[in-house]
Amino acid sequence: MKKYLFCLIAFAGSVAQAQMRVNLTGFQKQNGTTVVSQGHNLVVNWPATATEKGKLVINLEKEKPLFNSIQLSQQGAFKEIAKALDPAFVLTVGKRDLISQNGWNIFFDKTNKLPHKSYAVALDKRSASVTTVGTRTVVRISEVQAATFKGDIEITVYNGSPLFNVAAVMATEVDSTAILYDAGLVTKVPVWKNIAWSDTENKLQSIPADLKEPNKAQTVKYRTIIGVSNQGSLAVFPAPHQYFYPLDEAYNLDFTWHGSGYRSLVPDFGIGIRQDLMGDRRWVPWVNAPPKTRQRLNFFCLLSTGDPGKTLDEVKKFTHNDKYPTVAGYKTMSSHFHNEFTMSVVLANKPIPEKPAFVDVFKNAGVDIVHLAEFHGPGHPKGPDSLRLRELKALFEQCKRLSTKDFLLLPGEEPNNFFGGHWLEFFPKPVYWIMARKAEMPFVTQDPTYGKVYRIADKNDMLKLLQLENGLAWTAHARTKGSTGYPDKYKEEEFFKSDHFFGAAWKNIPADLSEPRLSRRVLDLMDDMANWGHKKHVIAESDIFTMEPENETYAHLNVNYLQLDKLPDFSQGWQPILDAMKQGKFFVTTGEVLFPAFSVNGKGAGETIKLPEDGKTAIALDVDWTFPLTFAEIVSGDGKAVFRERIDLTKTLPFGKQKFTFNTNLKGKKWVRVEVWDAAVNGAFTQQVWLE
């Protein structure tokens, strides 16, 4: 009898465990999405298109693969794309230097050379819940753990697309932590017939899937690797910008993997995404993981009943084929490139190609205007005169030669003299100047070969040059790298207060996977400068050294959409570009979120409006997007404090266009701007509208 009772209790316990209770209180059945518990399984159905559905059969039984079945319908009948898959995450934990420079905003860190260790993230299925968030459904399974990190698995499906996201959302209590992660889907049984990807020459490659194949890091284009079954394809890819921590180079570092025994931590066969721990072998800061911040180690999956070529085409749509699309009334501009073509090729007595490879890289990415930052190391900015002027002449000649009616390559430098920190200059035409002047030498001379030549001794000379030649200057990588402490340290200087000091530049430094936006560092500075009482702006910058066809350029790129109907002719100068910048008539974007139109009470970015006495304000914003949106934020200031009003946009579907009108009250405010961010943490932001 006792033995019988013991068996009964054990059986009851196993049943209770097998039929884990799922908390469905946060789920709202809507728009065709259903969630049903069926024994060990949680079955999630969602509308993948207007006519087809996706299905995830999630197994909540311990020691069983999490994804029992992954399906997509075709003409109403479900096809099983994959089965018996587990998500796999490898977390690498290192040490962040918070002391020597500027805390969490550090870039000059070499975490790869400090003690670090990698861990397989372990899943213990203890509890599950389902939550509706707008038009998406989130399944949360607890818990996951690696080293001192703990958290949950989150699986998010998006209505309107055969897209889902898998994330290990984890936090640590340990301070000064930097991380990287690799991830993917693995199996113990034959699932895939082939593994496919695009090589860097844009050609589709495919190999048979062999469970005994040792793991291999794979170079790909579009950051995507695809598992191909008899019923269709499943693409695995990262967030196109957020996943990539800041580096000085955009090298393609084999960002995907396939095979078994990945990093000797994941024994099963799989496909996935990866990071190179050594980066570009320069400064390698990895990703911030401050204590108690929930880091989203995540990847996306796209389902298709088609072949891998068709599947990859669907993935590419999320980034417009890694190209910045044309928007009527705008031209795209990207800044801060240390190509050093002048010194490394033109003046190095090497054959000068008719069209260097980097020109096609920019053109293929949809960049209309490129602002260089030459002579950042090589060259002779301080003279002697004969070398400096020859170098500038070669730069100007090559920019003119390579510019066309639909592409402008424009000269620029990162002088890093006179003002403090690092900064860029941008003149509306070729200007000859030397970054040194002895006391007995004049500020400007006339050279028989080069014409007018300026010599600069100090910050006053530099400001005078900017004024005379109608140039602009701005802080590069503000508050980090060589600009740590700037522009704050010179905010009271005359040159900074001048209309010729444009503001600062934006790039995703530092990386932090807990943030819903990229580069809060510069967005905060943007608001600070506005509250300082200056009409300054923020432009996107890339700050990378080489632009080769095989590079992972898009992940490290961002652009400015300038309000220009046409490109200026190089020979006539490019003052209209500087005017659009100076007036704030542009928006910044990673590319997936676009603002064809923006106004505040009828006035556009960079303009000034007089608020009504009651402060009532209508903000109109046209938005085009690819990934479903997450939120918009109205950011304003009163000269002292910054105010944020978040608008939930999780009800949006993928690939939309909509005109939003946000009614708010800005009484007492002096400026306002808008940001919009999507589910992959891609985004865009306007420049300020000034308020009176």
PDB file of N, CA and C in Angstrom, residues 198-240:
ATOM      1  N   SER A 198      24.237  33.963 -48.392  1.00  0.00           N
ATOM      2  CA  SER A 198      24.798  34.760 -49.483  1.00  0.00           C
ATOM      3  C   SER A 198      26.251  35.065 -49.161  1.00  0.00           C
ATOM      4  N   ASP A 199      27.154  34.832 -50.106  1.00  0.00           N
ATOM      5  CA  ASP A 199      28.542  35.227 -49.869  1.00  0.00           C
ATOM      6  C   ASP A 199      28.689  36.736 -50.077  1.00  0.00           C
ATOM      7  N   THR A 200      29.874  37.261 -49.835  1.00  0.00           N
ATOM      8  CA  THR A 200      30.060  38.712 -49.886  1.00  0.00           C
ATOM      9  C   THR A 200      30.009  39.269 -51.300  1.00  0.00           C
ATOM     10  N   GLU A 201      29.995  38.385 -52.295  1.00  0.00           N
ATOM     11  CA  GLU A 201      29.812  38.824 -53.681  1.00  0.00           C
ATOM     12  C   GLU A 201      28.358  38.717 -54.109  1.00  0.00           C
ATOM     13  N   ASN A 202      27.481  38.505 -53.114  1.00  0.00           N
ATOM     14  CA  ASN A 202      26.037  38.490 -53.345  1.00  0.00           C
ATOM     15  C   ASN A 202      25.577  37.249 -54.110  1.00  0.00           C
ATOM     16  N   LYS A 203      26.310  36.165 -53.959  1.00  0.00           N
ATOM     17  CA  LYS A 203      25.940  34.911 -54.609  1.00  0.00           C
ATOM     18  C   LYS A 203      25.483  33.912 -53.543  1.00  0.00           C
ATOM     19  N   LEU A 204      24.363  33.247 -53.809  1.00  0.00           N
ATOM     20  CA  LEU A 204      23.811  32.302 -52.856  1.00  0.00           C
ATOM     21  C   LEU A 204      24.651  31.031 -52.828  1.00  0.00           C
ATOM     22  N   GLN A 205      25.032  30.612 -51.632  1.00  0.00           N
ATOM     23  CA  GLN A 205      25.812  29.400 -51.439  1.00  0.00           C
ATOM     24  C   GLN A 205      24.993  28.400 -50.622  1.00  0.00           C
ATOM     25  N   SER A 206      25.271  27.110 -50.819  1.00  0.00           N
ATOM     26  CA  SER A 206      24.523  26.079 -50.114  1.00  0.00           C
ATOM     27  C   SER A 206      25.396  24.853 -49.921  1.00  0.00           C
ATOM     28  N   ILE A 207      25.271  24.230 -48.734  1.00  0.00           N
ATOM     29  CA  ILE A 207      25.979  22.978 -48.464  1.00  0.00           C
ATOM     30  C   ILE A 207      24.989  22.007 -47.818  1.00  0.00           C
ATOM     31  N   PRO A 208      25.215  20.701 -47.956  1.00  0.00           N
ATOM     32  CA  PRO A 208      24.346  19.738 -47.265  1.00  0.00           C
ATOM     33  C   PRO A 208      24.495  19.880 -45.752  1.00  0.00           C
ATOM     34  N   ALA A 209      23.408  19.698 -45.036  1.00  0.00           N
ATOM     35  CA  ALA A 209      23.444  19.728 -43.572  1.00  0.00           C
ATOM     36  C   ALA A 209      23.871  18.355 -43.066  1.00  0.00           C
ATOM     37  N   ASP A 210      24.955  18.319 -42.334  1.00  0.00           N
ATOM     38  CA  ASP A 210      25.511  17.065 -41.821  1.00  0.00           C
ATOM     39  C   ASP A 210      25.667  17.210 -40.313  1.00  0.00           C
ATOM     40  N   LEU A 211      24.964  16.379 -39.534  1.00  0.00           N
ATOM     41  CA  LEU A 211      25.002  16.483 -38.077  1.00  0.00           C
ATOM     42  C   LEU A 211      26.402  16.282 -37.514  1.00  0.00           C
ATOM     43  N   LYS A 212      27.279  15.642 -38.289  1.00  0.00           N
ATOM     44  CA  LYS A 212      28.644  15.401 -37.815  1.00  0.00           C
ATOM     45  C   LYS A 212      29.616  16.506 -38.217  1.00  0.00           C
ATOM     46  N   GLU A 213      29.111  17.478 -38.967  1.00  0.00           N
ATOM     47  CA  GLU A 213      29.985  18.559 -39.433  1.00  0.00           C
ATOM     48  C   GLU A 213      30.456  19.406 -38.254  1.00  0.00           C
ATOM     49  N   PRO A 214      31.778  19.580 -38.064  1.00  0.00           N
ATOM     50  CA  PRO A 214      32.266  20.470 -36.999  1.00  0.00           C
ATOM     51  C   PRO A 214      31.825  21.908 -37.270  1.00  0.00           C
ATOM     52  N   ASN A 215      31.657  22.670 -36.216  1.00  0.00           N
ATOM     53  CA  ASN A 215      31.173  24.039 -36.391  1.00  0.00           C
ATOM     54  C   ASN A 215      32.179  24.885 -37.150  1.00  0.00           C
ATOM     55  N   LYS A 216      31.634  25.833 -37.890  1.00  0.00           N
ATOM     56  CA  LYS A 216      32.455  26.710 -38.727  1.00  0.00           C
ATOM     57  C   LYS A 216      31.891  28.125 -38.669  1.00  0.00           C
ATOM     58  N   ALA A 217      32.760  29.090 -38.465  1.00  0.00           N
ATOM     59  CA  ALA A 217      32.364  30.494 -38.568  1.00  0.00           C
ATOM     60  C   ALA A 217      32.263  30.841 -40.045  1.00  0.00           C
ATOM     61  N   GLN A 218      31.145  31.458 -40.433  1.00  0.00           N
ATOM     62  CA  GLN A 218      30.863  31.659 -41.854  1.00  0.00           C
ATOM     63  C   GLN A 218      30.746  33.149 -42.191  1.00  0.00           C
ATOM     64  N   THR A 219      31.492  33.577 -43.186  1.00  0.00           N
ATOM     65  CA  THR A 219      31.356  34.936 -43.711  1.00  0.00           C
ATOM     66  C   THR A 219      30.123  34.997 -44.598  1.00  0.00           C
ATOM     67  N   VAL A 220      29.253  35.949 -44.354  1.00  0.00           N
ATOM     68  CA  VAL A 220      28.035  36.081 -45.158  1.00  0.00           C
ATOM     69  C   VAL A 220      27.777  37.555 -45.451  1.00  0.00           C
ATOM     70  N   LYS A 221      26.902  37.782 -46.401  1.00  0.00           N
ATOM     71  CA  LYS A 221      26.341  39.103 -46.641  1.00  0.00           C
ATOM     72  C   LYS A 221      24.921  39.107 -46.072  1.00  0.00           C
ATOM     73  N   TYR A 222      24.485  40.238 -45.606  1.00  0.00           N
ATOM     74  CA  TYR A 222      23.146  40.417 -45.019  1.00  0.00           C
ATOM     75  C   TYR A 222      22.999  39.750 -43.654  1.00  0.00           C
ATOM     76  N   ARG A 223      24.128  39.301 -43.041  1.00  0.00           N
ATOM     77  CA  ARG A 223      24.122  38.858 -41.644  1.00  0.00           C
ATOM     78  C   ARG A 223      23.202  37.662 -41.405  1.00  0.00           C
ATOM     79  N   THR A 224      22.914  36.871 -42.437  1.00  0.00           N
ATOM     80  CA  THR A 224      21.844  35.868 -42.372  1.00  0.00           C
ATOM     81  C   THR A 224      22.352  34.489 -42.763  1.00  0.00           C
ATOM     82  N   ILE A 225      21.914  33.469 -42.007  1.00  0.00           N
ATOM     83  CA  ILE A 225      22.158  32.080 -42.384  1.00  0.00           C
ATOM     84  C   ILE A 225      20.816  31.358 -42.366  1.00  0.00           C
ATOM     85  N   ILE A 226      20.655  30.388 -43.275  1.00  0.00           N
ATOM     86  CA  ILE A 226      19.334  29.810 -43.531  1.00  0.00           C
ATOM     87  C   ILE A 226      19.392  28.291 -43.433  1.00  0.00           C
ATOM     88  N   GLY A 227      18.459  27.729 -42.652  1.00  0.00           N
ATOM     89  CA  GLY A 227      18.258  26.288 -42.633  1.00  0.00           C
ATOM     90  C   GLY A 227      17.162  25.923 -43.619  1.00  0.00           C
ATOM     91  N   VAL A 228      17.426  24.952 -44.490  1.00  0.00           N
ATOM     92  CA  VAL A 228      16.503  24.580 -45.565  1.00  0.00           C
ATOM     93  C   VAL A 228      16.010  23.151 -45.330  1.00  0.00           C
ATOM     94  N   SER A 229      14.694  22.993 -45.264  1.00  0.00           N
ATOM     95  CA  SER A 229      14.097  21.665 -45.103  1.00  0.00           C
ATOM     96  C   SER A 229      13.295  21.315 -46.351  1.00  0.00           C
ATOM     97  N   ASN A 230      12.647  20.176 -46.324  1.00  0.00           N
ATOM     98  CA  ASN A 230      11.826  19.779 -47.474  1.00  0.00           C
ATOM     99  C   ASN A 230      10.572  20.636 -47.612  1.00  0.00           C
ATOM    100  N   GLN A 231      10.186  21.310 -46.520  1.00  0.00           N
ATOM    101  CA  GLN A 231       8.937  22.070 -46.516  1.00  0.00           C
ATOM    102  C   GLN A 231       9.142  23.588 -46.644  1.00  0.00           C
ATOM    103  N   GLY A 232      10.390  24.031 -46.542  1.00  0.00           N
ATOM    104  CA  GLY A 232      10.627  25.472 -46.617  1.00  0.00           C
ATOM    105  C   GLY A 232      11.955  25.858 -46.003  1.00  0.00           C
ATOM    106  N   SER A 233      12.054  27.117 -45.572  1.00  0.00           N
ATOM    107  CA  SER A 233      13.321  27.650 -45.073  1.00  0.00           C
ATOM    108  C   SER A 233      13.087  28.489 -43.823  1.00  0.00           C
ATOM    109  N   LEU A 234      14.107  28.517 -42.971  1.00  0.00           N
ATOM    110  CA  LEU A 234      14.092  29.356 -41.773  1.00  0.00           C
ATOM    111  C   LEU A 234      15.386  30.157 -41.739  1.00  0.00           C
ATOM    112  N   ALA A 235      15.260  31.474 -41.764  1.00  0.00           N
ATOM    113  CA  ALA A 235      16.423  32.360 -41.743  1.00  0.00           C
ATOM    114  C   ALA A 235      16.681  32.833 -40.325  1.00  0.00           C
ATOM    115  N   VAL A 236      17.940  32.836 -39.930  1.00  0.00           N
ATOM    116  CA  VAL A 236      18.369  33.354 -38.628  1.00  0.00           C
ATOM    117  C   VAL A 236      19.254  34.569 -38.871  1.00  0.00           C
ATOM    118  N   PHE A 237      18.946  35.677 -38.197  1.00  0.00           N
ATOM    119  CA  PHE A 237      19.727  36.907 -38.392  1.00  0.00           C
ATOM    120  C   PHE A 237      19.590  37.801 -37.160  1.00  0.00           C
ATOM    121  N   PRO A 238      20.559  38.695 -36.945  1.00  0.00           N
ATOM    122  CA  PRO A 238      20.522  39.569 -35.772  1.00  0.00           C
ATOM    123  C   PRO A 238      19.808  40.880 -36.075  1.00  0.00           C
ATOM    124  N   ALA A 239      19.583  41.670 -35.035  1.00  0.00           N
ATOM    125  CA  ALA A 239      19.190  43.064 -35.243  1.00  0.00           C
ATOM    126  C   ALA A 239      20.292  43.724 -36.064  1.00  0.00           C
ATOM    127  N   PRO A 240      19.942  44.406 -37.160  1.00  0.00           N
ATOM    128  CA  PRO A 240      20.961  44.824 -38.131  1.00  0.00           C
ATOM    129  C   PRO A 240      21.984  45.825 -37.626  1.00  0.00           C
TER     130      PRO A 240
END
